[in-house]
Amino acid sequence: MKVSIVGAGLAGSEAALIIAKNGIEVDLFEMRPKVFTPAHKTDKPAELVCSNSLKSDELPTAHAILKYELMRLKSPLLQIAYKTRVPAAVALAVDRKLFSIEVLKKIQSFKNITYKIMECDKPPIENYDFTVIATGPLTSPRLTNYLVDSLGAKKFNFYDATAPIISADSIDTNTAFFADRWNKGGGDYLNCPFNKEQYDKFYNALLSADLVKAHDFENAKFFEMCLPIEVAAKRGYDVMRFSMMKPVGITNPENAKQYFAVCQLRKENANASAYNMVGFQTRMTITEQKKVFRLIPGLENAEFLRFGSIHRNSYIDSPQILSCDLSFKNMSNLFIAGQLCGNEGYTESIATGHFTALSILNRIKNSEIIEIPNSKTAIGALLKHITRTTDKFTPSNINFSLFEEKEEGVKLRKNDKKEYFCKRAKEEFEKYEKYLFSKELLF
């Protein structure tokens, strides 16, 4: 048996190490330093390009429970992250240079991993039993062209524009009200209403907000297709009122009142435990998003499950293309892992890389499709989003809105909800571990 992996980023390196640890021969392809992306600066594997933080390590948070599950799986990259950790309060931050050096050492310690420096313009399928594409959000133009030609342009995306997601129980429903534009629907939208004074304050805050600096390779033409809220504000006082914040057709059913502007919130999941801020994609920093978006009436105490962003990020329409084990539906021996499959974040990329490795090993050892953990666990929730989302697919990091909602009849205080999710995830993941032991995928 022999496996090829294209891309020695977080997902590719994790997958290579897990597969090699099980005695399988691996060819790991990396184009750097022969070919660099616009963001990468070194020739080392698993380079962290945007931040040295792997997010919170403190329970009860969704990022922390994901790390817990990966450590239970003996994730080699997460073990290296803890080994190269630097002080960062409750976040798991690493020494970037040392982290990549240690990953390279780990790869080189396996005689059955061949590290090949070359650019692949298509997946190296020939002479391999399985192939993994893990080339990340800045996949090279030649491989991108192959994927676009193979999948179709409508199933390959170059940019990621996400609006913030708000925890439902942090929205003030004494201010926000349910109503659909022109009453076309069943009251599916929550509407945060502005009078002129409130709109003026919000508008001025947007004009002065600090922004995340865009990379040179993030083409400004993209914004015409999906305008950041702060760019709309800078184009004129009324631009938002005639686009993402238009009040036309929205009337408060309690008092028949109409408003100067409206921020609409749309259900993010079936159980309505989270709401998406419609049209509020942004390049504001996280600090500014907290400050500015809490000026919106009804969101004064908003708890953000995900912050908004706009950035260059190649990804495929995974629910249409991939099976639950992250293999192609029409080519079962070809897999995609990492941000290209629609996960966001460093730890999440490690998770999809690790799961892809388990999927391949299960095919080799047991000749069957692996069971995925249920969505009460962090890894299961992430995989369900990637492979089973029925609405328009956008990448996501791990957050509690992806988790399966609490069981019917369970009553929790607002402050106990996160602890409940984390406790339940640990219990459910222990069950999944037993399954992996039974399949000889965990020792």
CSV table of N, CA and C in Angstrom, one decimal, residues 150-151 321-323 327-334:
chain,number,residue,atom,x,y,z
A,150,SER,N,-12.1,20.0,-13.3
A,150,SER,CA,-12.7,18.7,-12.9
A,150,SER,C,-14.0,18.8,-12.2
A,151,LEU,N,-14.1,19.9,-11.3
A,151,LEU,CA,-15.3,20.0,-10.5
A,151,LEU,C,-16.4,20.9,-11.1
A,321,ILE,N,-19.6,17.5,-3.1
A,321,ILE,CA,-18.5,16.7,-3.8
A,321,ILE,C,-18.0,15.6,-2.9
A,322,LEU,N,-17.9,15.7,-1.6
A,322,LEU,CA,-17.3,14.8,-0.7
A,322,LEU,C,-18.3,13.9,0.0
A,323,SER,N,-17.8,12.6,0.2
A,323,SER,CA,-18.5,11.7,1.1
A,323,SER,C,-18.2,12.0,2.6
A,327,SER,N,-13.7,11.7,1.2
A,327,SER,CA,-13.3,11.2,-0.1
A,327,SER,C,-14.3,11.8,-1.2
A,328,PHE,N,-13.8,11.9,-2.4
A,328,PHE,CA,-14.7,12.3,-3.5
A,328,PHE,C,-15.8,11.3,-3.7
A,329,LYS,N,-17.0,11.7,-4.0
A,329,LYS,CA,-18.1,10.8,-4.2
A,329,LYS,C,-17.9,10.0,-5.5
A,330,ASN,N,-17.3,10.7,-6.5
A,330,ASN,CA,-17.1,10.0,-7.8
A,330,ASN,C,-15.7,9.4,-7.9
A,331,MET,N,-14.9,9.5,-6.9
A,331,MET,CA,-13.5,8.9,-7.0
A,331,MET,C,-13.1,8.6,-5.5
A,332,SER,N,-13.5,7.4,-5.1
A,332,SER,CA,-13.4,7.1,-3.6
A,332,SER,C,-12.0,7.0,-3.1
A,333,ASN,N,-11.0,6.9,-3.9
A,333,ASN,CA,-9.6,6.8,-3.5
A,333,ASN,C,-8.9,8.2,-3.4
A,334,LEU,N,-9.6,9.3,-3.7
A,334,LEU,CA,-9.1,10.6,-3.7
A,334,LEU,C,-9.8,11.4,-2.6
